[in-house]
């Protein structure tokens, strides 16, 4: 009795009554503000914090937000096993459900989160789901270009021509050229390692700086503007600061540093663009085409550099962390190194003058373990959240023929981190690296189909990454040469005692997780393998050779 009276007194106390009233009000305001949800839309998942709860959690938790959503707990009536007649008595139990897709109310709008691989593919292929509105909104914030140019973007055809030019510039013929030019820079670097070997103080920063310049050599040609240490650092300062530019996060120091780095990059690109000849075939078609489109719309000189900065980080921000994790997974496993080396050895052609030639196409066709190990590394480190906007009411369908209505104007988010880490799809050991996972035998055709649909490091549909074949060729070529020609050891002891750095979570502005503390990544020692002491590397891709 005393307890009941105590509870009643507490409920009637002023502060508790006010709190309950505020919660109640927020609840009803939240529900009143929520846009209506059709019965055919995906099931609604509400946040515990009304109105802006999902928005806040998404900003705070980034990709981890979607991992929490995957499992939804609901109370359900379950038949009582002890009842005399089955189903006559039920009791309520809390059950976890995997949610393949959900509607998340956010303020007055809603977003759909999809984690079922077949639904994800159905969304990628749907023409009513578009990336373009995000590109328009994002471009001005990221590049910081003038309102005048923003008007050009909105009122002309420039954006669709620009996107098309990216894909025209990455057809097979252009990719072969990019592969060979970029890997030539890598060859020069590792070819200069002498008898004493090379000590690298920080493995991540070594790969980052080397591959940033190599990639830009391929893209910009002999007059590549991104060569000096300061500009390479600027590319990464700019890339890391993108969320600050995009969401106007007012951390003045980071924002200021990001804007300063952006300005230096814009000036370097502006100078380079002023001198770039439209018919210079030493410059990649990927860059030439899009500068050509802008020139066609009257953009010239420094203005070109101001806009081009918006994509400067794209070719490096994902490939380099992927290469780093691939490198770590492989070289920390001496047995795997031996197996992969045995696979690569027959494809390297030794010629006169200590030249070893590696053909990228041979790696793709004849090194299944290397390719599987790469895919596995990328499955684990890629946490891309794909964004699309529904331009019209549209439906997508899963593998069992269940369809879901997606209403016009809603954002669609597809977190690859969830599908890449799913134990249902990849097995109980989904969280660990298993080099031959992508060679698994004995899968049913359904399982194999789901795995194919669930590996989406490059996105999908009309906006699937146009640089994917360049990125993978750079990584395959570099790793093949390291496996063949070098012993790779950590500076601080042997690999058995080495602990790989923890992975940071993936911000929405990028696709691949970096090491949590880049500055603390351990160093590596590279020494020449016996029999490969004087080798100089040469790469071939398709018909293109150095
Ligand atoms: C391992 C390396 C890479 C990964 C994981 C990666 C991943 C991605 C992803 C997830 C997207 C978004 C796709 C979508 O929305 O469906 C994308 C778009 C894009 N990527 Fe990559 N990328 C990589 C390397 C590159 C390289 C080397 C280049 C350029 C040479 C490049 C150029 C682009 C461009 C231009 C887009 C925008 C395409 C569009 O919106 O139509 N990427 N990339």
XYZ file of C-alpha atoms and ligand atoms in Angstrom:
589
model
C 0.000 0.000 0.000
C 2.782 2.370 1.018
C 4.572 1.599 -2.247
C 1.467 2.362 -4.350
C 0.938 5.619 -2.485
C 4.593 6.498 -3.040
C 4.277 5.917 -6.800
C 1.071 7.994 -6.969
C 2.739 10.825 -5.009
C 5.734 10.707 -7.351
C 3.521 10.821 -10.444
C 1.677 13.811 -9.026
C 4.846 15.712 -8.108
C 5.340 18.882 -10.157
C 8.640 18.032 -11.865
C 7.544 14.526 -12.885
C 4.198 15.833 -14.184
C 5.948 18.506 -16.255
C 8.422 15.963 -17.679
C 5.616 13.559 -18.558
C 3.634 16.384 -20.177
C 6.656 17.471 -22.264
C 7.311 13.869 -23.357
C 3.646 13.409 -24.215
C 3.592 16.674 -26.146
C 6.759 15.763 -28.057
C 5.289 12.354 -28.834
C 2.054 13.813 -30.237
C 3.826 16.673 -32.076
C 6.240 14.114 -33.501
C 3.423 11.898 -34.728
C 1.456 14.915 -36.068
C 4.498 16.159 -37.996
C 5.332 12.742 -39.417
C 4.375 12.339 -43.040
C 1.846 9.544 -43.555
C 3.100 6.070 -44.429
C 1.268 3.923 -46.952
C 0.638 0.282 -46.015
C 2.712 -0.757 -49.041
C 5.755 1.168 -47.846
C 8.433 -0.613 -45.774
C 7.646 -1.082 -42.050
C 8.123 2.049 -39.950
C 10.891 2.139 -37.391
C 10.553 5.050 -34.959
C 13.352 6.548 -32.926
C 13.039 6.714 -29.138
C 13.664 10.464 -29.484
C 10.687 11.923 -31.360
C 10.928 14.184 -34.428
C 14.686 14.344 -35.047
C 15.945 11.198 -33.274
C 17.002 9.319 -36.431
C 18.598 12.445 -37.874
C 20.638 13.006 -34.708
C 21.691 9.324 -34.438
C 22.694 9.219 -38.097
C 24.904 12.291 -37.732
C 26.399 10.997 -34.513
C 26.906 7.319 -35.351
C 27.394 7.386 -39.144
C 27.593 3.776 -40.441
C 27.073 2.261 -36.948
C 23.554 3.713 -37.043
C 22.562 1.243 -39.767
C 24.149 -1.736 -38.022
C 21.831 -1.114 -35.075
C 18.804 -0.900 -37.348
C 19.433 -4.267 -38.928
C 17.965 -6.038 -35.936
C 14.634 -4.779 -34.696
C 13.144 -6.011 -31.422
C 9.356 -6.343 -31.230
C 6.906 -7.863 -28.769
C 4.981 -10.757 -30.243
C 2.246 -13.165 -29.182
C 3.664 -16.703 -29.090
C 1.630 -19.896 -28.518
C 1.996 -21.207 -24.987
C 3.727 -24.603 -25.160
C 2.004 -25.802 -21.964
C -1.538 -25.013 -23.134
C -3.812 -28.049 -23.408
C -4.844 -27.193 -26.979
C -2.237 -25.658 -29.258
C -2.684 -21.910 -29.935
C -5.419 -21.492 -27.319
C -3.105 -19.574 -25.003
C -0.420 -17.145 -26.031
C 2.082 -15.052 -24.168
C 4.055 -11.974 -25.181
C 7.752 -12.433 -25.928
C 10.390 -10.072 -27.211
C 11.711 -11.269 -30.596
C 14.519 -9.997 -32.781
C 13.729 -9.578 -36.486
C 16.097 -8.898 -39.312
C 14.738 -5.871 -41.105
C 15.453 -6.059 -44.844
C 14.137 -2.538 -45.318
C 12.593 0.104 -43.054
C 10.931 3.487 -43.242
C 12.544 5.959 -40.860
C 10.568 9.124 -40.130
C 12.897 12.139 -39.931
C 11.339 15.547 -39.200
C 8.680 16.089 -41.886
C 10.347 13.719 -44.309
C 11.330 10.065 -44.264
C 14.132 7.946 -45.431
C 14.280 4.293 -46.368
C 17.159 2.143 -45.165
C 17.776 -1.058 -47.155
C 20.010 -3.909 -46.025
C 18.691 -6.879 -48.019
C 21.166 -7.464 -50.897
C 18.525 -8.317 -53.494
C 16.492 -5.231 -52.578
C 19.696 -3.175 -52.751
C 20.322 -4.416 -56.302
C 16.700 -3.742 -57.212
C 17.157 -0.162 -55.940
C 20.460 0.309 -57.800
C 18.826 -0.687 -61.088
C 15.771 1.551 -60.587
C 15.872 4.653 -62.785
C 13.574 6.538 -60.391
C 16.238 6.474 -57.707
C 18.751 9.179 -58.502
C 22.091 10.368 -57.160
C 22.075 13.640 -59.145
C 20.203 15.802 -56.567
C 22.858 14.933 -53.958
C 25.623 15.736 -56.424
C 24.153 19.188 -57.118
C 23.652 19.963 -53.430
C 27.047 18.560 -52.447
C 29.159 20.049 -55.226
C 28.825 23.678 -54.188
C 29.473 22.925 -50.512
C 32.517 20.781 -51.225
C 34.150 22.894 -53.902
C 32.854 26.177 -52.485
C 32.299 27.601 -55.975
C 30.307 30.732 -56.750
C 26.519 31.080 -56.844
C 26.926 32.096 -60.474
C 28.316 28.666 -61.360
C 25.680 26.976 -59.222
C 23.081 28.629 -61.457
C 24.859 27.209 -64.513
C 24.636 23.753 -62.895
C 20.945 24.111 -62.203
C 19.852 25.620 -65.490
C 21.899 23.756 -68.076
C 22.740 20.229 -69.100
C 26.297 20.488 -67.766
C 25.871 18.017 -64.911
C 24.555 15.135 -66.979
C 27.251 15.780 -69.618
C 29.861 15.897 -66.848
C 28.744 12.546 -65.384
C 28.675 11.003 -68.842
C 32.211 12.242 -69.494
C 33.460 10.397 -66.396
C 32.292 7.094 -67.842
C 33.465 7.915 -71.388
C 36.883 8.622 -69.885
C 37.068 5.252 -68.137
C 36.376 2.812 -70.943
C 38.786 -0.159 -71.168
C 41.189 1.580 -73.548
C 41.570 4.592 -71.219
C 41.866 2.441 -68.111
C 44.767 0.453 -69.631
C 46.612 3.720 -70.201
C 45.924 4.873 -66.626
C 47.087 1.545 -65.180
C 50.399 1.590 -66.982
C 51.209 5.261 -66.280
C 50.387 5.013 -62.615
C 52.228 1.723 -62.079
C 55.275 3.159 -63.854
C 55.613 5.576 -60.943
C 55.317 2.673 -58.470
C 57.976 0.698 -60.425
C 60.399 3.602 -60.205
C 59.947 3.803 -56.452
C 60.258 0.119 -55.562
C 62.854 -0.418 -58.294
C 65.131 2.036 -56.490
C 65.338 -0.201 -53.403
C 68.934 -1.320 -53.166
C 70.803 -4.093 -51.353
C 70.275 -2.465 -47.927
C 66.532 -2.514 -48.369
C 64.214 0.324 -47.396
C 62.918 1.258 -43.945
C 59.501 2.840 -43.894
C 58.599 4.650 -40.693
C 54.817 4.515 -41.156
C 53.352 1.948 -43.554
C 50.032 3.744 -44.036
C 51.609 7.117 -44.811
C 54.145 5.491 -47.131
C 51.421 3.798 -49.188
C 49.250 6.919 -49.021
C 51.884 9.340 -50.274
C 53.312 7.010 -52.918
C 49.923 6.036 -54.362
C 48.506 9.585 -54.287
C 51.295 10.747 -56.586
C 51.191 7.554 -58.721
C 47.440 7.922 -59.267
C 47.731 11.611 -60.097
C 50.583 10.864 -62.547
C 48.167 8.566 -64.365
C 45.365 11.114 -64.326
C 47.158 14.393 -65.041
C 50.142 13.158 -67.082
C 53.732 14.481 -67.128
C 52.800 17.909 -65.726
C 50.918 16.383 -62.763
C 50.304 19.270 -60.324
C 49.957 16.987 -57.241
C 53.575 16.054 -56.596
C 55.037 17.988 -53.690
C 54.631 16.747 -50.115
C 52.525 19.747 -49.154
C 49.914 19.266 -51.876
C 49.726 15.521 -51.220
C 49.061 16.323 -47.561
C 46.466 18.886 -48.690
C 44.551 16.240 -50.673
C 44.125 14.247 -47.448
C 43.425 17.255 -45.213
C 40.724 18.277 -47.658
C 39.309 14.749 -47.837
C 39.207 14.338 -44.058
C 37.540 17.729 -43.653
C 34.741 17.056 -46.170
C 32.072 16.371 -43.505
C 32.940 19.769 -41.997
C 32.371 21.502 -45.342
C 29.316 19.452 -46.148
C 27.457 19.664 -42.869
C 28.868 23.076 -41.840
C 30.240 21.578 -38.635
C 31.626 24.571 -36.840
C 34.880 23.212 -35.563
C 36.753 26.336 -36.596
C 40.248 24.840 -36.623
C 39.408 21.819 -38.794
C 37.139 23.850 -41.045
C 39.810 26.497 -41.489
C 42.531 23.936 -42.215
C 40.240 22.223 -44.728
C 39.504 25.488 -46.511
C 43.187 26.438 -46.615
C 44.106 23.046 -48.094
C 41.274 23.391 -50.608
C 42.537 26.821 -51.686
C 46.082 25.588 -52.281
C 44.728 22.657 -54.305
C 42.441 24.964 -56.287
C 45.349 27.248 -57.185
C 47.523 24.301 -58.274
C 44.686 22.834 -60.341
C 43.791 26.260 -61.745
C 47.356 26.791 -63.003
C 47.428 23.311 -64.476
C 44.039 23.707 -66.177
C 45.065 27.043 -67.734
C 47.875 25.264 -69.580
C 46.136 21.980 -70.370
C 45.689 21.376 -74.071
C 42.424 19.688 -74.898
C 44.137 17.318 -77.355
C 47.076 16.359 -75.095
C 46.878 12.568 -75.056
C 49.344 12.295 -72.186
C 46.578 13.614 -69.950
C 43.954 10.973 -69.100
C 40.641 11.119 -70.913
C 38.992 11.001 -67.452
C 40.360 14.505 -66.708
C 40.469 15.899 -70.256
C 36.839 15.052 -70.977
C 35.417 16.763 -67.964
C 37.588 19.881 -68.292
C 36.414 19.948 -71.913
C 32.760 19.887 -70.815
C 33.323 22.814 -68.435
C 35.193 24.761 -71.110
C 32.246 24.168 -73.435
C 30.077 25.988 -70.886
C 32.471 28.943 -70.789
C 34.351 28.006 -67.599
C 38.016 28.931 -68.019
C 41.275 29.545 -66.131
C 41.219 29.536 -62.341
C 37.474 28.836 -62.308
C 38.263 25.394 -63.725
C 40.608 24.655 -60.816
C 38.031 25.943 -58.338
C 35.505 23.402 -59.601
C 37.871 20.512 -60.301
C 38.925 20.400 -56.650
C 35.541 18.810 -55.921
C 36.740 15.483 -57.347
C 40.449 15.622 -56.477
C 40.148 13.225 -53.529
C 37.870 10.696 -55.293
C 40.541 8.595 -57.085
C 42.658 8.184 -53.933
C 40.416 8.359 -50.869
C 39.111 4.791 -51.241
C 41.819 2.942 -53.160
C 44.606 3.807 -50.753
C 42.968 2.673 -47.494
C 41.820 -0.486 -49.361
C 45.398 -1.154 -50.492
C 46.631 -0.584 -46.940
C 44.250 -3.145 -45.392
C 44.933 -5.632 -48.187
C 48.684 -5.200 -47.590
C 48.255 -5.726 -43.822
C 45.988 -8.770 -44.169
C 48.376 -10.445 -46.605
C 51.810 -9.661 -45.193
C 50.831 -10.486 -41.615
C 50.137 -14.057 -42.840
C 53.425 -15.641 -44.003
C 51.630 -18.799 -45.228
C 49.312 -16.738 -47.372
C 52.285 -14.812 -48.775
C 53.815 -18.111 -49.914
C 50.577 -19.262 -51.555
C 50.007 -15.952 -53.322
C 53.641 -15.745 -54.403
C 53.377 -19.196 -55.980
C 50.338 -18.016 -57.897
C 51.980 -14.800 -59.168
C 55.425 -16.247 -59.958
C 54.462 -17.928 -63.278
C 52.947 -14.761 -64.710
C 56.034 -12.564 -64.231
C 58.115 -12.629 -67.397
C 61.843 -12.192 -66.782
C 63.653 -10.475 -69.665
C 67.068 -9.054 -70.435
C 68.422 -6.208 -68.300
C 66.836 -7.587 -65.085
C 63.389 -6.555 -66.253
C 60.353 -8.414 -64.874
C 57.135 -7.720 -66.745
C 53.732 -8.178 -65.152
C 50.607 -8.144 -67.245
C 47.566 -6.939 -65.283
C 45.250 -9.092 -67.404
C 47.251 -12.191 -66.371
C 46.712 -11.350 -62.704
C 42.975 -11.053 -63.296
C 42.786 -14.298 -65.260
C 45.336 -16.488 -63.485
C 45.571 -15.387 -59.840
C 42.232 -16.325 -58.245
C 43.584 -16.339 -54.677
C 45.022 -12.839 -55.034
C 41.705 -11.570 -56.390
C 39.718 -13.355 -53.669
C 42.007 -11.980 -50.944
C 41.594 -8.472 -52.382
C 37.794 -8.805 -52.426
C 37.851 -10.125 -48.878
C 39.971 -7.195 -47.664
C 37.621 -4.799 -49.414
C 34.532 -6.549 -47.957
C 35.879 -5.907 -44.486
C 37.125 -2.329 -44.901
C 34.395 -0.911 -47.136
C 31.563 0.809 -45.284
C 30.005 2.779 -48.124
C 26.520 4.165 -47.518
C 24.854 4.668 -50.870
C 22.496 7.641 -51.197
C 19.677 7.976 -53.692
C 16.573 10.196 -53.915
C 13.229 8.866 -55.182
C 12.178 11.028 -58.135
C 8.791 9.241 -58.501
C 6.744 6.768 -56.492
C 8.361 3.440 -57.313
C 8.532 -0.177 -56.125
C 11.440 -2.494 -55.494
C 11.177 -6.271 -55.073
C 13.139 -8.783 -52.994
C 14.138 -12.384 -53.797
C 10.807 -13.778 -52.549
C 8.770 -11.462 -54.758
C 7.816 -9.096 -51.877
C 7.496 -5.544 -53.181
C 7.864 -2.291 -51.283
C 6.558 1.103 -52.311
C 9.057 3.960 -52.098
C 7.398 7.369 -52.190
C 8.604 10.302 -54.275
C 10.934 12.728 -52.475
C 12.308 10.293 -49.881
C 16.008 9.598 -49.385
C 17.168 5.992 -49.767
C 20.224 4.749 -47.888
C 21.958 1.457 -48.574
C 24.742 0.693 -46.094
C 27.285 -1.728 -47.587
C 28.839 -2.142 -44.128
C 25.739 -4.082 -43.050
C 25.647 -6.477 -46.004
C 29.443 -6.850 -46.042
C 29.428 -7.902 -42.379
C 26.334 -10.117 -42.330
C 26.897 -13.586 -40.832
C 23.763 -14.831 -42.616
C 25.443 -14.076 -45.919
C 29.153 -14.703 -45.295
C 29.078 -17.273 -42.500
C 29.824 -17.221 -38.777
C 33.366 -15.991 -39.390
C 32.130 -12.923 -41.316
C 34.087 -10.568 -39.067
C 37.438 -12.191 -39.823
C 39.620 -12.089 -42.923
C 39.629 -15.378 -44.846
C 41.656 -14.973 -48.038
C 39.842 -17.664 -50.048
C 36.285 -16.733 -49.008
C 35.457 -15.622 -52.542
C 36.513 -19.073 -53.812
C 34.166 -20.928 -51.437
C 32.807 -24.123 -52.945
C 29.595 -25.900 -52.029
C 27.358 -22.835 -51.922
C 23.844 -23.262 -53.264
C 23.093 -21.139 -56.325
C 20.873 -18.981 -54.096
C 23.708 -18.419 -51.592
C 26.128 -17.594 -54.393
C 23.613 -15.149 -55.881
C 23.134 -13.406 -52.536
C 26.884 -13.111 -51.983
C 27.320 -11.585 -55.440
C 24.565 -9.078 -54.690
C 25.926 -8.337 -51.219
C 29.464 -7.314 -52.248
C 29.038 -3.689 -53.306
C 32.234 -1.762 -52.537
C 31.821 0.263 -55.736
C 28.087 0.998 -55.425
C 25.902 0.030 -58.355
C 23.593 0.985 -61.194
C 24.156 4.109 -63.271
C 26.574 5.637 -60.756
C 28.689 2.582 -60.071
C 32.272 3.734 -59.567
C 33.815 4.449 -62.989
C 37.332 4.172 -61.532
C 36.960 0.636 -60.170
C 39.075 -1.127 -62.802
C 41.843 1.454 -62.463
C 41.811 1.192 -58.666
C 41.966 -2.609 -58.682
C 44.677 -2.732 -61.360
C 46.885 -0.369 -59.347
C 46.402 -2.502 -56.254
C 46.870 -5.877 -57.996
C 49.993 -4.703 -59.855
C 51.655 -3.170 -56.810
C 50.910 -6.179 -54.584
C 52.106 -8.651 -57.233
C 55.468 -6.883 -57.473
C 55.827 -6.731 -53.672
C 54.986 -10.422 -53.317
C 57.455 -11.451 -55.976
C 60.413 -9.233 -55.361
C 60.510 -8.324 -51.654
C 60.514 -9.599 -48.103
C 58.097 -7.399 -46.187
C 58.628 -7.282 -42.419
C 57.518 -4.950 -39.670
C 60.170 -2.644 -38.196
C 59.225 -3.505 -34.656
C 59.675 -7.273 -34.629
C 57.965 -10.139 -36.437
C 54.431 -10.333 -37.752
C 53.426 -12.802 -35.020
C 53.562 -10.098 -32.377
C 52.325 -7.332 -34.643
C 48.864 -5.952 -33.938
C 47.118 -4.331 -36.911
C 45.802 -0.843 -36.115
C 42.106 -0.590 -35.244
C 39.800 0.550 -38.053
C 38.050 3.886 -37.756
C 34.370 4.004 -38.666
C 33.432 5.161 -42.147
C 32.135 8.737 -42.448
C 29.296 9.278 -44.934
C 31.637 11.299 -47.176
C 33.765 8.302 -48.107
C 33.550 4.544 -48.688
C 36.521 2.913 -46.992
C 37.539 2.871 -43.336
C 40.975 4.248 -42.470
C 43.194 3.264 -39.556
C 41.920 4.926 -36.393
C 45.226 6.658 -35.707
C 47.082 7.136 -38.981
C 50.145 8.584 -37.274
C 50.567 5.505 -35.067
C 50.675 2.844 -37.806
C 53.861 0.829 -37.528
C 56.671 0.817 -40.035
C 57.858 -1.794 -42.508
C 61.193 -2.962 -43.845
C 61.421 -4.005 -47.504
C 64.407 -6.076 -48.618
C 64.995 -7.698 -51.980
C 64.277 -11.426 -52.230
C 67.082 -13.629 -53.313
C 67.004 -14.043 -57.081
C 65.169 -10.734 -57.501
C 67.920 -8.389 -56.287
C 68.333 -6.227 -59.333
C 64.866 -6.511 -60.848
C 63.202 -3.477 -62.435
C 59.446 -3.700 -62.914
C 57.433 -3.158 -66.030
C 53.644 -3.344 -66.349
C 51.401 -4.149 -69.276
C 47.640 -3.618 -69.389
C 45.628 -4.719 -72.422
C 47.518 -3.464 -75.476
C 49.290 -0.706 -73.511
C 52.884 -1.110 -72.455
C 55.398 1.388 -71.093
C 39.021 0.876 -54.163
C 38.824 2.063 -54.716
C 37.491 2.716 -54.910
C 36.305 2.483 -54.275
C 36.020 1.483 -53.157
C 35.329 3.377 -54.846
C 34.013 3.419 -54.467
C 33.069 4.250 -55.055
C 31.688 4.278 -54.677
C 31.057 3.417 -53.598
C 31.076 5.200 -55.454
C 29.596 5.596 -55.417
C 28.819 4.691 -56.344
C 27.322 4.809 -56.218
O 26.811 5.827 -55.736
O 26.642 3.841 -56.610
C 32.069 5.769 -56.313
C 31.821 6.764 -57.231
C 32.782 7.331 -58.006
N 34.103 6.947 -58.102
Fe 34.998 5.484 -57.027
N 35.938 4.126 -55.811
C 37.254 3.766 -55.886
C 38.216 4.288 -56.738
C 37.978 5.265 -57.677
C 38.959 5.779 -58.604
C 40.402 5.302 -58.707
C 38.335 6.745 -59.351
C 38.857 7.599 -60.478
C 39.857 7.395 -61.232
C 36.971 6.840 -58.901
C 36.030 7.700 -59.414
C 34.723 7.761 -59.014
C 33.766 8.727 -59.531
C 34.049 9.820 -60.544
C 32.548 8.456 -58.906
C 31.220 9.191 -59.095
C 30.425 8.485 -60.173
C 29.027 9.002 -60.341
O 28.497 9.637 -59.417
O 28.424 8.738 -61.389
N 36.788 5.926 -57.892
N 33.278 5.167 -56.067
